């Protein structure tokens, strides 16, 4: 049997900010297959820049990005992402045009993230974790099959943090027989305990990725480093 195709490969990416700050230099990596993959690294190591390049928000100076499935970014702060006043209207906004009646896909997307029945709820009444799950539902309803999550739990309390991670873990488990391409996620974190749930993780250092490792093994390695060196 063939190995499942990689949803993402980047080759030789180079990016400098207009003020000359180098963020990535000859950065190459490939997701080993569908699944939940994590990226760690100190402050300024280029993690957010890499996600923005993959999402197409920035143009690389050199290098190529081969994304086999539609990507979508999920930011650290859902308030920077959610645009409309209500859960249902937010999801309708992200639903591709021409899909027919909207109610069923909106309800399905809400149910997928544990927010069944929330269509008429105002967004300001949601908890931080619920807002983050709505941001994930918006990405899913848009047709994204590669979620690029930039420290999605950094602003959440421990309980909501666990819920969001468990949700992404479950969504990336991809039961066989689904008609759409499998869902994958590239999740940036400074919280080393989150590495326990991923399919593999790597460390970015000054814009250069290391090798894929098992999450718990990378966690052990990084916990042995002086505080601040590993993940900032
Ligand atoms: N808008 C910007 N303008 C100029 N330089 C920037 C900008 N955003 C990021 N940088 C610089 O690019 C480099 C990579 O930053 P990036 O935000 O990608 O790092 P990061 O790994 O996401 O860090 P953190 O863990 O703190 O979020 C850093 O030197 C940073 O200062
Ligand atoms: Mg960042």
PDB file of C-alpha atoms and ligand atoms in Angstrom:
ATOM      1  CA  UNK A   1       0.000   0.000   0.000  1.00  0.00           C
ATOM      2  CA  UNK A   2       1.266   3.516  -0.816  1.00  0.00           C
ATOM      3  CA  UNK A   3       2.076   5.858   2.073  1.00  0.00           C
ATOM      4  CA  UNK A   4      -0.564   8.616   2.381  1.00  0.00           C
ATOM      5  CA  UNK A   5       0.407  11.729   0.439  1.00  0.00           C
ATOM      6  CA  UNK A   6       1.986  14.620   2.295  1.00  0.00           C
ATOM      7  CA  UNK A   7      -0.409  17.568   2.530  1.00  0.00           C
ATOM      8  CA  UNK A   8       2.464  20.076   2.553  1.00  0.00           C
ATOM      9  CA  UNK A   9       6.046  20.436   1.418  1.00  0.00           C
ATOM     10  CA  UNK A  10       8.121  23.603   1.456  1.00  0.00           C
ATOM     11  CA  UNK A  11      11.466  23.884  -0.245  1.00  0.00           C
ATOM     12  CA  UNK A  12      14.226  26.414   0.268  1.00  0.00           C
ATOM     13  CA  UNK A  13      12.012  29.204   1.599  1.00  0.00           C
ATOM     14  CA  UNK A  14      13.692  32.530   2.168  1.00  0.00           C
ATOM     15  CA  UNK A  15      11.918  35.516   3.659  1.00  0.00           C
ATOM     16  CA  UNK A  16      13.108  38.868   5.017  1.00  0.00           C
ATOM     17  CA  UNK A  17      10.848  41.560   6.416  1.00  0.00           C
ATOM     18  CA  UNK A  18      10.956  44.931   4.612  1.00  0.00           C
ATOM     19  CA  UNK A  19      13.162  46.317   7.408  1.00  0.00           C
ATOM     20  CA  UNK A  20      15.739  43.664   6.499  1.00  0.00           C
ATOM     21  CA  UNK A  21      15.044  41.312   9.427  1.00  0.00           C
ATOM     22  CA  UNK A  22      15.647  37.759   8.153  1.00  0.00           C
ATOM     23  CA  UNK A  23      12.929  35.349   9.261  1.00  0.00           C
ATOM     24  CA  UNK A  24      13.541  32.228   7.170  1.00  0.00           C
ATOM     25  CA  UNK A  25      16.605  31.175   5.245  1.00  0.00           C
ATOM     26  CA  UNK A  26      16.576  28.063   3.081  1.00  0.00           C
ATOM     27  CA  UNK A  27      13.761  26.513   5.098  1.00  0.00           C
ATOM     28  CA  UNK A  28      12.621  23.112   3.834  1.00  0.00           C
ATOM     29  CA  UNK A  29      10.207  20.709   5.442  1.00  0.00           C
ATOM     30  CA  UNK A  30       7.553  18.184   4.564  1.00  0.00           C
ATOM     31  CA  UNK A  31       4.649  17.019   6.683  1.00  0.00           C
ATOM     32  CA  UNK A  32       5.158  13.251   6.839  1.00  0.00           C
ATOM     33  CA  UNK A  33       1.484  12.619   5.969  1.00  0.00           C
ATOM     34  CA  UNK A  34      -1.986  13.611   7.129  1.00  0.00           C
ATOM     35  CA  UNK A  35      -2.194  14.188  10.890  1.00  0.00           C
ATOM     36  CA  UNK A  36      -1.493  16.608  13.707  1.00  0.00           C
ATOM     37  CA  UNK A  37       2.022  18.026  13.470  1.00  0.00           C
ATOM     38  CA  UNK A  38       3.583  20.504  15.872  1.00  0.00           C
ATOM     39  CA  UNK A  39       6.208  23.196  15.533  1.00  0.00           C
ATOM     40  CA  UNK A  40       8.163  24.630  18.456  1.00  0.00           C
ATOM     41  CA  UNK A  41      11.013  27.122  18.702  1.00  0.00           C
ATOM     42  CA  UNK A  42      12.162  30.177  20.594  1.00  0.00           C
ATOM     43  CA  UNK A  43      10.683  33.654  20.163  1.00  0.00           C
ATOM     44  CA  UNK A  44      11.539  35.041  16.748  1.00  0.00           C
ATOM     45  CA  UNK A  45      12.568  31.682  15.295  1.00  0.00           C
ATOM     46  CA  UNK A  46      10.184  32.170  12.346  1.00  0.00           C
ATOM     47  CA  UNK A  47       7.191  29.993  13.238  1.00  0.00           C
ATOM     48  CA  UNK A  48       4.490  32.613  12.606  1.00  0.00           C
ATOM     49  CA  UNK A  49       6.233  33.822   9.466  1.00  0.00           C
ATOM     50  CA  UNK A  50       6.310  30.259   8.138  1.00  0.00           C
ATOM     51  CA  UNK A  51       2.567  29.799   8.745  1.00  0.00           C
ATOM     52  CA  UNK A  52       1.818  33.121   7.030  1.00  0.00           C
ATOM     53  CA  UNK A  53       3.876  32.108   4.013  1.00  0.00           C
ATOM     54  CA  UNK A  54       2.074  28.752   3.789  1.00  0.00           C
ATOM     55  CA  UNK A  55      -1.299  30.528   4.060  1.00  0.00           C
ATOM     56  CA  UNK A  56      -0.297  32.856   1.223  1.00  0.00           C
ATOM     57  CA  UNK A  57      -0.413  36.040   3.336  1.00  0.00           C
ATOM     58  CA  UNK A  58       3.271  36.658   2.589  1.00  0.00           C
ATOM     59  CA  UNK A  59       5.330  36.009  -0.548  1.00  0.00           C
ATOM     60  CA  UNK A  60       8.671  34.217  -0.166  1.00  0.00           C
ATOM     61  CA  UNK A  61      11.777  35.815  -1.671  1.00  0.00           C
ATOM     62  CA  UNK A  62      12.887  32.384  -2.811  1.00  0.00           C
ATOM     63  CA  UNK A  63      11.666  28.815  -2.528  1.00  0.00           C
ATOM     64  CA  UNK A  64       8.457  26.948  -3.182  1.00  0.00           C
ATOM     65  CA  UNK A  65       5.382  25.853  -1.253  1.00  0.00           C
ATOM     66  CA  UNK A  66       3.504  22.751  -2.388  1.00  0.00           C
ATOM     67  CA  UNK A  67       0.217  22.635  -0.509  1.00  0.00           C
ATOM     68  CA  UNK A  68      -1.967  19.752  -1.702  1.00  0.00           C
ATOM     69  CA  UNK A  69      -5.094  20.847   0.198  1.00  0.00           C
ATOM     70  CA  UNK A  70      -6.619  24.254   1.002  1.00  0.00           C
ATOM     71  CA  UNK A  71      -4.968  25.825   4.097  1.00  0.00           C
ATOM     72  CA  UNK A  72      -6.478  28.203   6.682  1.00  0.00           C
ATOM     73  CA  UNK A  73      -4.864  30.084   9.551  1.00  0.00           C
ATOM     74  CA  UNK A  74      -6.178  30.030  13.102  1.00  0.00           C
ATOM     75  CA  UNK A  75      -4.673  32.835  15.171  1.00  0.00           C
ATOM     76  CA  UNK A  76      -3.703  32.943  18.810  1.00  0.00           C
ATOM     77  CA  UNK A  77      -6.442  35.489  19.537  1.00  0.00           C
ATOM     78  CA  UNK A  78      -9.841  34.581  18.046  1.00  0.00           C
ATOM     79  CA  UNK A  79     -10.943  38.215  18.495  1.00  0.00           C
ATOM     80  CA  UNK A  80      -8.506  39.057  15.688  1.00  0.00           C
ATOM     81  CA  UNK A  81     -10.193  36.528  13.429  1.00  0.00           C
ATOM     82  CA  UNK A  82     -13.941  36.546  14.067  1.00  0.00           C
ATOM     83  CA  UNK A  83     -15.573  39.284  12.023  1.00  0.00           C
ATOM     84  CA  UNK A  84     -19.334  39.151  12.508  1.00  0.00           C
ATOM     85  CA  UNK A  85     -21.587  39.522  15.561  1.00  0.00           C
ATOM     86  CA  UNK A  86     -23.170  36.045  15.579  1.00  0.00           C
ATOM     87  CA  UNK A  87     -21.922  32.455  15.346  1.00  0.00           C
ATOM     88  CA  UNK A  88     -24.240  31.577  12.442  1.00  0.00           C
ATOM     89  CA  UNK A  89     -23.437  34.718  10.437  1.00  0.00           C
ATOM     90  CA  UNK A  90     -19.717  34.175  10.977  1.00  0.00           C
ATOM     91  CA  UNK A  91     -19.944  30.663   9.548  1.00  0.00           C
ATOM     92  CA  UNK A  92     -22.193  31.779   6.632  1.00  0.00           C
ATOM     93  CA  UNK A  93     -19.538  34.352   5.777  1.00  0.00           C
ATOM     94  CA  UNK A  94     -16.900  31.615   5.427  1.00  0.00           C
ATOM     95  CA  UNK A  95     -19.138  29.162   3.550  1.00  0.00           C
ATOM     96  CA  UNK A  96     -18.103  29.150  -0.127  1.00  0.00           C
ATOM     97  CA  UNK A  97     -20.692  30.817  -2.354  1.00  0.00           C
ATOM     98  CA  UNK A  98     -23.163  28.739  -4.355  1.00  0.00           C
ATOM     99  CA  UNK A  99     -23.460  25.886  -1.854  1.00  0.00           C
ATOM    100  CA  UNK A 100     -27.275  26.018  -1.638  1.00  0.00           C
ATOM    101  CA  UNK A 101     -29.104  26.177   1.712  1.00  0.00           C
ATOM    102  CA  UNK A 102     -26.796  27.336   4.489  1.00  0.00           C
ATOM    103  CA  UNK A 103     -28.490  26.111   7.627  1.00  0.00           C
ATOM    104  CA  UNK A 104     -27.420  22.463   7.398  1.00  0.00           C
ATOM    105  CA  UNK A 105     -23.686  23.109   6.742  1.00  0.00           C
ATOM    106  CA  UNK A 106     -23.621  25.776   9.470  1.00  0.00           C
ATOM    107  CA  UNK A 107     -25.216  23.413  11.985  1.00  0.00           C
ATOM    108  CA  UNK A 108     -22.866  20.613  10.940  1.00  0.00           C
ATOM    109  CA  UNK A 109     -19.795  22.835  11.346  1.00  0.00           C
ATOM    110  CA  UNK A 110     -20.960  23.946  14.804  1.00  0.00           C
ATOM    111  CA  UNK A 111     -21.601  20.345  15.845  1.00  0.00           C
ATOM    112  CA  UNK A 112     -18.146  19.331  14.593  1.00  0.00           C
ATOM    113  CA  UNK A 113     -16.508  21.673  17.109  1.00  0.00           C
ATOM    114  CA  UNK A 114     -18.859  20.954  20.024  1.00  0.00           C
ATOM    115  CA  UNK A 115     -21.004  24.089  19.572  1.00  0.00           C
ATOM    116  CA  UNK A 116     -24.238  22.437  18.394  1.00  0.00           C
ATOM    117  CA  UNK A 117     -27.196  24.815  18.732  1.00  0.00           C
ATOM    118  CA  UNK A 118     -25.026  27.950  18.904  1.00  0.00           C
ATOM    119  CA  UNK A 119     -26.080  29.423  15.512  1.00  0.00           C
ATOM    120  CA  UNK A 120     -27.967  32.343  17.026  1.00  0.00           C
ATOM    121  CA  UNK A 121     -25.537  33.010  19.875  1.00  0.00           C
ATOM    122  CA  UNK A 122     -23.788  36.404  19.805  1.00  0.00           C
ATOM    123  CA  UNK A 123     -20.040  35.966  19.584  1.00  0.00           C
ATOM    124  CA  UNK A 124     -19.412  38.350  22.500  1.00  0.00           C
ATOM    125  CA  UNK A 125     -21.206  35.869  24.766  1.00  0.00           C
ATOM    126  CA  UNK A 126     -18.748  33.025  24.024  1.00  0.00           C
ATOM    127  CA  UNK A 127     -15.857  32.022  26.264  1.00  0.00           C
ATOM    128  CA  UNK A 128     -12.333  32.207  24.862  1.00  0.00           C
ATOM    129  CA  UNK A 129     -12.286  28.466  24.193  1.00  0.00           C
ATOM    130  CA  UNK A 130     -15.674  28.606  22.451  1.00  0.00           C
ATOM    131  CA  UNK A 131     -14.451  31.490  20.275  1.00  0.00           C
ATOM    132  CA  UNK A 132     -11.397  29.489  19.324  1.00  0.00           C
ATOM    133  CA  UNK A 133     -13.593  26.512  18.426  1.00  0.00           C
ATOM    134  CA  UNK A 134     -15.758  28.820  16.308  1.00  0.00           C
ATOM    135  CA  UNK A 135     -12.635  30.044  14.508  1.00  0.00           C
ATOM    136  CA  UNK A 136     -11.807  26.389  13.787  1.00  0.00           C
ATOM    137  CA  UNK A 137     -15.368  25.808  12.521  1.00  0.00           C
ATOM    138  CA  UNK A 138     -14.969  28.843  10.214  1.00  0.00           C
ATOM    139  CA  UNK A 139     -11.815  27.320   8.760  1.00  0.00           C
ATOM    140  CA  UNK A 140     -13.525  23.951   8.277  1.00  0.00           C
ATOM    141  CA  UNK A 141     -16.650  25.377   6.632  1.00  0.00           C
ATOM    142  CA  UNK A 142     -14.450  27.339   4.210  1.00  0.00           C
ATOM    143  CA  UNK A 143     -13.184  23.998   2.895  1.00  0.00           C
ATOM    144  CA  UNK A 144      -9.734  24.111   4.502  1.00  0.00           C
ATOM    145  CA  UNK A 145      -8.102  20.702   4.965  1.00  0.00           C
ATOM    146  CA  UNK A 146      -4.831  21.974   6.462  1.00  0.00           C
ATOM    147  CA  UNK A 147      -5.269  24.048   9.628  1.00  0.00           C
ATOM    148  CA  UNK A 148      -2.342  26.320  10.453  1.00  0.00           C
ATOM    149  CA  UNK A 149      -2.751  27.022  14.167  1.00  0.00           C
ATOM    150  CA  UNK A 150      -0.488  29.701  15.636  1.00  0.00           C
ATOM    151  CA  UNK A 151      -0.416  29.147  19.405  1.00  0.00           C
ATOM    152  CA  UNK A 152      -4.194  28.631  19.458  1.00  0.00           C
ATOM    153  CA  UNK A 153      -4.272  27.886  23.192  1.00  0.00           C
ATOM    154  CA  UNK A 154      -1.903  30.614  24.417  1.00  0.00           C
ATOM    155  CA  UNK A 155      -4.719  32.835  25.722  1.00  0.00           C
ATOM    156  CA  UNK A 156      -6.929  30.060  27.092  1.00  0.00           C
ATOM    157  CA  UNK A 157      -7.401  28.698  30.594  1.00  0.00           C
ATOM    158  CA  UNK A 158      -6.068  25.142  31.108  1.00  0.00           C
ATOM    159  CA  UNK A 159      -9.475  23.516  30.666  1.00  0.00           C
ATOM    160  CA  UNK A 160     -10.262  25.269  27.364  1.00  0.00           C
ATOM    161  CA  UNK A 161      -6.680  24.653  26.245  1.00  0.00           C
ATOM    162  CA  UNK A 162      -7.211  20.911  26.712  1.00  0.00           C
ATOM    163  CA  UNK A 163     -10.567  21.024  24.931  1.00  0.00           C
ATOM    164  CA  UNK A 164      -9.201  22.804  21.856  1.00  0.00           C
ATOM    165  CA  UNK A 165      -6.261  20.427  21.610  1.00  0.00           C
ATOM    166  CA  UNK A 166      -8.514  17.384  22.073  1.00  0.00           C
ATOM    167  CA  UNK A 167     -10.824  18.727  19.353  1.00  0.00           C
ATOM    168  CA  UNK A 168      -8.008  19.133  16.831  1.00  0.00           C
ATOM    169  CA  UNK A 169      -6.629  15.703  17.786  1.00  0.00           C
ATOM    170  CA  UNK A 170     -10.024  14.138  17.164  1.00  0.00           C
ATOM    171  CA  UNK A 171     -10.608  16.031  13.887  1.00  0.00           C
ATOM    172  CA  UNK A 172      -7.204  14.906  12.611  1.00  0.00           C
ATOM    173  CA  UNK A 173      -7.923  11.252  13.420  1.00  0.00           C
ATOM    174  CA  UNK A 174      -9.698  11.100  10.059  1.00  0.00           C
ATOM    175  CA  UNK A 175     -11.977   8.072  10.128  1.00  0.00           C
ATOM    176  CA  UNK A 176     -11.512   6.091   6.901  1.00  0.00           C
ATOM    177  CA  UNK A 177     -14.199   6.439   4.250  1.00  0.00           C
ATOM    178  CA  UNK A 178     -14.577  10.221   4.468  1.00  0.00           C
ATOM    179  CA  UNK A 179     -15.109  11.683   1.022  1.00  0.00           C
ATOM    180  CA  UNK A 180     -13.044  14.868   1.472  1.00  0.00           C
ATOM    181  CA  UNK A 181      -9.238  14.725   1.764  1.00  0.00           C
ATOM    182  CA  UNK A 182      -8.048  13.939   5.302  1.00  0.00           C
ATOM    183  CA  UNK A 183      -7.731  16.897   7.658  1.00  0.00           C
ATOM    184  CA  UNK A 184      -4.253  17.856   8.822  1.00  0.00           C
ATOM    185  CA  UNK A 185      -2.989  20.478  11.229  1.00  0.00           C
ATOM    186  CA  UNK A 186       0.293  22.277  11.753  1.00  0.00           C
ATOM    187  CA  UNK A 187       0.162  23.573  15.327  1.00  0.00           C
ATOM    188  CA  UNK A 188       2.667  26.056  16.758  1.00  0.00           C
ATOM    189  CA  UNK A 189       3.146  25.942  20.507  1.00  0.00           C
ATOM    190  CA  UNK A 190       5.319  27.029  23.411  1.00  0.00           C
ATOM    191  CA  UNK A 191       3.481  24.622  25.707  1.00  0.00           C
ATOM    192  CA  UNK A 192       5.620  21.528  25.691  1.00  0.00           C
ATOM    193  CA  UNK A 193       2.946  19.348  27.294  1.00  0.00           C
ATOM    194  CA  UNK A 194       0.912  19.744  24.088  1.00  0.00           C
ATOM    195  CA  UNK A 195       3.593  17.749  22.224  1.00  0.00           C
ATOM    196  CA  UNK A 196       2.236  14.599  23.886  1.00  0.00           C
ATOM    197  CA  UNK A 197      -0.777  14.517  21.539  1.00  0.00           C
ATOM    198  CA  UNK A 198       0.844  15.147  18.168  1.00  0.00           C
ATOM    199  CA  UNK A 199       1.851  12.690  15.454  1.00  0.00           C
ATOM    200  CA  UNK A 200       5.269  14.323  15.212  1.00  0.00           C
ATOM    201  CA  UNK A 201       7.012  17.567  16.053  1.00  0.00           C
ATOM    202  CA  UNK A 202       9.995  19.602  14.998  1.00  0.00           C
ATOM    203  CA  UNK A 203      11.918  22.544  16.306  1.00  0.00           C
ATOM    204  CA  UNK A 204      12.597  25.639  14.267  1.00  0.00           C
ATOM    205  CA  UNK A 205      15.822  27.445  15.166  1.00  0.00           C
ATOM    206  CA  UNK A 206      16.566  30.794  13.541  1.00  0.00           C
ATOM    207  CA  UNK A 207      14.392  29.901  10.574  1.00  0.00           C
ATOM    208  CA  UNK A 208      15.855  26.399  10.112  1.00  0.00           C
ATOM    209  CA  UNK A 209      13.749  23.316  10.887  1.00  0.00           C
ATOM    210  CA  UNK A 210      15.215  20.326  12.706  1.00  0.00           C
ATOM    211  CA  UNK A 211      14.045  16.771  12.074  1.00  0.00           C
ATOM    212  CA  UNK A 212      10.644  15.298  12.815  1.00  0.00           C
ATOM    213  CA  UNK A 213      10.567  13.516  16.142  1.00  0.00           C
ATOM    214  CA  UNK A 214       7.952  11.904  18.334  1.00  0.00           C
ATOM    215  CA  UNK A 215       6.334  14.649  20.422  1.00  0.00           C
ATOM    216  CA  UNK A 216       7.240  13.179  23.844  1.00  0.00           C
ATOM    217  CA  UNK A 217      10.883  12.706  22.778  1.00  0.00           C
ATOM    218  CA  UNK A 218      11.192  16.315  21.620  1.00  0.00           C
ATOM    219  CA  UNK A 219       9.493  17.467  24.834  1.00  0.00           C
ATOM    220  CA  UNK A 220      12.085  15.618  26.934  1.00  0.00           C
ATOM    221  CA  UNK A 221      14.922  17.048  24.860  1.00  0.00           C
ATOM    222  CA  UNK A 222      13.617  20.617  25.167  1.00  0.00           C
ATOM    223  CA  UNK A 223      12.832  20.365  28.869  1.00  0.00           C
ATOM    224  CA  UNK A 224      16.521  19.572  29.354  1.00  0.00           C
ATOM    225  CA  UNK A 225      17.578  22.877  27.773  1.00  0.00           C
ATOM    226  CA  UNK A 226      18.061  26.078  29.789  1.00  0.00           C
ATOM    227  CA  UNK A 227      14.739  27.925  30.144  1.00  0.00           C
ATOM    228  CA  UNK A 228      14.118  30.258  27.206  1.00  0.00           C
ATOM    229  CA  UNK A 229      16.373  28.449  24.719  1.00  0.00           C
ATOM    230  CA  UNK A 230      13.878  25.865  23.590  1.00  0.00           C
ATOM    231  CA  UNK A 231      10.641  27.646  23.088  1.00  0.00           C
ATOM    232  CA  UNK A 232      11.247  31.141  24.323  1.00  0.00           C
TER     233      UNK A 232
HETATM  234  N1  LIG B   1       5.846  42.540  10.969  1.00  0.00           N
HETATM  235  C1  LIG B   1       7.154  42.362  11.159  1.00  0.00           C
HETATM  236  N2  LIG B   1       8.055  43.290  10.752  1.00  0.00           N
HETATM  237  C2  LIG B   1       9.384  43.114  10.926  1.00  0.00           C
HETATM  238  N3  LIG B   1       9.926  41.990  11.477  1.00  0.00           N
HETATM  239  C3  LIG B   1       9.097  41.050  11.889  1.00  0.00           C
HETATM  240  C4  LIG B   1       7.666  41.169  11.759  1.00  0.00           C
HETATM  241  N4  LIG B   1       7.086  40.042  12.262  1.00  0.00           N
HETATM  242  C5  LIG B   1       8.088  39.262  12.687  1.00  0.00           C
HETATM  243  N5  LIG B   1       9.294  39.861  12.467  1.00  0.00           N
HETATM  244  C6  LIG B   1      10.624  39.305  12.774  1.00  0.00           C
HETATM  245  O1  LIG B   1      10.777  38.091  12.039  1.00  0.00           O
HETATM  246  C7  LIG B   1      11.471  37.122  12.833  1.00  0.00           C
HETATM  247  C8  LIG B   1      10.583  35.877  12.960  1.00  0.00           C
HETATM  248  O2  LIG B   1       9.414  36.264  13.689  1.00  0.00           O
HETATM  249  P1  LIG B   1       8.173  35.296  13.919  1.00  0.00           P
HETATM  250  O3  LIG B   1       7.072  36.139  14.435  1.00  0.00           O
HETATM  251  O4  LIG B   1       7.940  34.497  12.710  1.00  0.00           O
HETATM  252  O5  LIG B   1       8.743  34.346  15.083  1.00  0.00           O
HETATM  253  P2  LIG B   1       7.987  33.301  15.994  1.00  0.00           P
HETATM  254  O6  LIG B   1       8.819  32.056  15.969  1.00  0.00           O
HETATM  255  O7  LIG B   1       6.569  33.199  15.594  1.00  0.00           O
HETATM  256  O8  LIG B   1       8.111  33.960  17.443  1.00  0.00           O
HETATM  257  P3  LIG B   1       7.120  33.878  18.704  1.00  0.00           P
HETATM  258  O9  LIG B   1       7.361  32.549  19.348  1.00  0.00           O
HETATM  259  O10 LIG B   1       7.558  35.011  19.579  1.00  0.00           O
HETATM  260  O11 LIG B   1       5.716  34.062  18.214  1.00  0.00           O
HETATM  261  C9  LIG B   1      11.774  37.814  14.151  1.00  0.00           C
HETATM  262  O12 LIG B   1      13.078  38.354  14.065  1.00  0.00           O
HETATM  263  C10 LIG B   1      10.745  38.925  14.234  1.00  0.00           C
HETATM  264  O13 LIG B   1      11.203  40.009  15.009  1.00  0.00           O
HETATM  265 MG1  LIG B   2       4.766  33.612  16.552  1.00  0.00          MG
END
